[in-house]
Amino acid sequence: MSYGHYAAAVGKNKNAAKSALEKLDLNALSAREAVFEVAKILYSQHDPAKDKPIELDLSWVCDESGKKHELVPTALKAEAEAAARAAREAMDE
């Protein structure tokens, strides 16, 4: 028997992150779009005053990865992190 998962959350703010993930229509997003959304969710749950700096590691299994589990390309990860940081800063203003 096997199970399919679109997203999961672990750690300190896993419940809030899981709720945000459940609100996404992951069937309608491309894998690249999902990377951006997940990065935004992670940064939105992070409290820089209380938490240590984020060390974001993202991996995926999708058509772009040849349906194999691998790390998200470095350039895409950096772009998603920058967008997530900007969204977090806008949220804090």
PDB file of C-alpha atoms in Angstrom:
ATOM      1  CA  MET A   1       0.000   0.000   0.000  1.00  0.00           C
ATOM      2  CA  SER A   2       1.242   3.504  -0.722  1.00  0.00           C
ATOM      3  CA  TYR A   3       0.057   6.963   0.163  1.00  0.00           C
ATOM      4  CA  GLY A   4       0.361  10.240  -1.700  1.00  0.00           C
ATOM      5  CA  HIS A   5       1.181  13.471   0.080  1.00  0.00           C
ATOM      6  CA  TYR A   6       1.151  16.939  -1.369  1.00  0.00           C
ATOM      7  CA  ALA A   7       2.626  18.670   1.660  1.00  0.00           C
ATOM      8  CA  ALA A   8       3.385  18.115   5.316  1.00  0.00           C
ATOM      9  CA  ALA A   9       4.495  20.283   8.210  1.00  0.00           C
ATOM     10  CA  VAL A  10       6.673  19.479  11.205  1.00  0.00           C
ATOM     11  CA  GLY A  11       8.216  21.548  13.943  1.00  0.00           C
ATOM     12  CA  LYS A  12       7.259  24.357  16.249  1.00  0.00           C
ATOM     13  CA  ASN A  13       4.476  25.971  14.202  1.00  0.00           C
ATOM     14  CA  LYS A  14       3.373  22.848  12.362  1.00  0.00           C
ATOM     15  CA  ASN A  15      -0.353  23.322  13.073  1.00  0.00           C
ATOM     16  CA  ALA A  16      -0.472  26.836  11.650  1.00  0.00           C
ATOM     17  CA  ALA A  17       1.671  25.797   8.678  1.00  0.00           C
ATOM     18  CA  LYS A  18      -0.501  22.729   8.066  1.00  0.00           C
ATOM     19  CA  SER A  19      -3.644  24.891   8.101  1.00  0.00           C
ATOM     20  CA  ALA A  20      -2.095  27.266   5.562  1.00  0.00           C
ATOM     21  CA  LEU A  21      -1.006  24.346   3.365  1.00  0.00           C
ATOM     22  CA  GLU A  22      -4.511  22.868   3.444  1.00  0.00           C
ATOM     23  CA  LYS A  23      -5.912  26.149   2.101  1.00  0.00           C
ATOM     24  CA  LEU A  24      -3.765  25.920  -1.029  1.00  0.00           C
ATOM     25  CA  ASP A  25      -5.213  24.264  -4.117  1.00  0.00           C
ATOM     26  CA  LEU A  26      -2.072  22.295  -4.848  1.00  0.00           C
ATOM     27  CA  ASN A  27      -3.702  20.561  -7.812  1.00  0.00           C
ATOM     28  CA  ALA A  28      -3.976  23.941  -9.537  1.00  0.00           C
ATOM     29  CA  LEU A  29      -0.381  25.034  -8.845  1.00  0.00           C
ATOM     30  CA  SER A  30       2.704  24.084 -10.790  1.00  0.00           C
ATOM     31  CA  ALA A  31       5.579  22.671  -8.758  1.00  0.00           C
ATOM     32  CA  ARG A  32       7.440  25.976  -9.167  1.00  0.00           C
ATOM     33  CA  GLU A  33       4.425  27.969  -7.936  1.00  0.00           C
ATOM     34  CA  ALA A  34       4.078  25.603  -4.972  1.00  0.00           C
ATOM     35  CA  VAL A  35       7.710  26.249  -3.988  1.00  0.00           C
ATOM     36  CA  PHE A  36       6.932  29.971  -3.720  1.00  0.00           C
ATOM     37  CA  GLU A  37       3.757  29.364  -1.716  1.00  0.00           C
ATOM     38  CA  VAL A  38       5.466  26.991   0.705  1.00  0.00           C
ATOM     39  CA  ALA A  39       8.342  29.426   1.253  1.00  0.00           C
ATOM     40  CA  LYS A  40       5.811  32.201   1.997  1.00  0.00           C
ATOM     41  CA  ILE A  41       4.018  29.975   4.510  1.00  0.00           C
ATOM     42  CA  LEU A  42       7.257  29.079   6.280  1.00  0.00           C
ATOM     43  CA  TYR A  43       8.382  32.689   6.504  1.00  0.00           C
ATOM     44  CA  SER A  44       4.929  33.843   7.657  1.00  0.00           C
ATOM     45  CA  GLN A  45       5.106  31.414  10.605  1.00  0.00           C
ATOM     46  CA  HIS A  46       8.620  32.487  11.612  1.00  0.00           C
ATOM     47  CA  ASP A  47       9.090  35.032  14.396  1.00  0.00           C
ATOM     48  CA  PRO A  48      12.565  36.528  13.976  1.00  0.00           C
ATOM     49  CA  ALA A  49      12.428  37.975  17.513  1.00  0.00           C
ATOM     50  CA  LYS A  50      11.912  34.535  19.098  1.00  0.00           C
ATOM     51  CA  ASP A  51      13.220  32.034  16.574  1.00  0.00           C
ATOM     52  CA  LYS A  52      16.671  31.350  15.209  1.00  0.00           C
ATOM     53  CA  PRO A  53      17.237  32.269  11.531  1.00  0.00           C
ATOM     54  CA  ILE A  54      15.478  30.085   8.988  1.00  0.00           C
ATOM     55  CA  GLU A  55      17.508  27.417   7.253  1.00  0.00           C
ATOM     56  CA  LEU A  56      15.224  26.552   4.361  1.00  0.00           C
ATOM     57  CA  ASP A  57      15.698  23.229   2.609  1.00  0.00           C
ATOM     58  CA  LEU A  58      13.199  22.400  -0.111  1.00  0.00           C
ATOM     59  CA  SER A  59      12.860  19.222  -2.116  1.00  0.00           C
ATOM     60  CA  TRP A  60      10.286  17.990  -4.561  1.00  0.00           C
ATOM     61  CA  VAL A  61       9.027  15.106  -6.638  1.00  0.00           C
ATOM     62  CA  CYS A  62       7.509  16.409  -9.855  1.00  0.00           C
ATOM     63  CA  ASP A  63       7.718  16.293 -13.635  1.00  0.00           C
ATOM     64  CA  GLU A  64      10.582  18.778 -13.533  1.00  0.00           C
ATOM     65  CA  SER A  65      12.599  16.440 -11.313  1.00  0.00           C
ATOM     66  CA  GLY A  66      11.827  13.451 -13.506  1.00  0.00           C
ATOM     67  CA  LYS A  67       9.410  12.195 -10.822  1.00  0.00           C
ATOM     68  CA  LYS A  68      12.417  11.632  -8.542  1.00  0.00           C
ATOM     69  CA  HIS A  69      12.971  13.149  -5.121  1.00  0.00           C
ATOM     70  CA  GLU A  70      15.600  15.866  -5.328  1.00  0.00           C
ATOM     71  CA  LEU A  71      16.435  19.272  -3.933  1.00  0.00           C
ATOM     72  CA  VAL A  72      14.756  22.275  -5.500  1.00  0.00           C
ATOM     73  CA  PRO A  73      17.309  24.006  -7.779  1.00  0.00           C
ATOM     74  CA  THR A  74      19.393  26.588  -5.911  1.00  0.00           C
ATOM     75  CA  ALA A  75      18.331  29.525  -8.097  1.00  0.00           C
ATOM     76  CA  LEU A  76      14.627  28.723  -7.672  1.00  0.00           C
ATOM     77  CA  LYS A  77      15.049  28.293  -3.921  1.00  0.00           C
ATOM     78  CA  ALA A  78      16.817  31.670  -3.672  1.00  0.00           C
ATOM     79  CA  GLU A  79      14.087  33.368  -5.708  1.00  0.00           C
ATOM     80  CA  ALA A  80      11.349  31.823  -3.545  1.00  0.00           C
ATOM     81  CA  GLU A  81      13.146  32.833  -0.336  1.00  0.00           C
ATOM     82  CA  ALA A  82      13.508  36.421  -1.545  1.00  0.00           C
ATOM     83  CA  ALA A  83       9.802  36.583  -2.408  1.00  0.00           C
ATOM     84  CA  ALA A  84       8.885  35.043   0.956  1.00  0.00           C
ATOM     85  CA  ARG A  85      11.082  37.518   2.858  1.00  0.00           C
ATOM     86  CA  ALA A  86       9.491  40.425   0.972  1.00  0.00           C
ATOM     87  CA  ALA A  87       5.993  39.113   1.735  1.00  0.00           C
ATOM     88  CA  ARG A  88       6.910  38.749   5.428  1.00  0.00           C
ATOM     89  CA  GLU A  89       8.287  42.292   5.555  1.00  0.00           C
ATOM     90  CA  ALA A  90       5.117  43.643   3.930  1.00  0.00           C
ATOM     91  CA  MET A  91       3.066  41.710   6.495  1.00  0.00           C
ATOM     92  CA  ASP A  92       5.072  43.263   9.359  1.00  0.00           C
ATOM     93  CA  GLU A  93       4.556  46.851   8.158  1.00  0.00           C
TER      94      GLU A  93
END
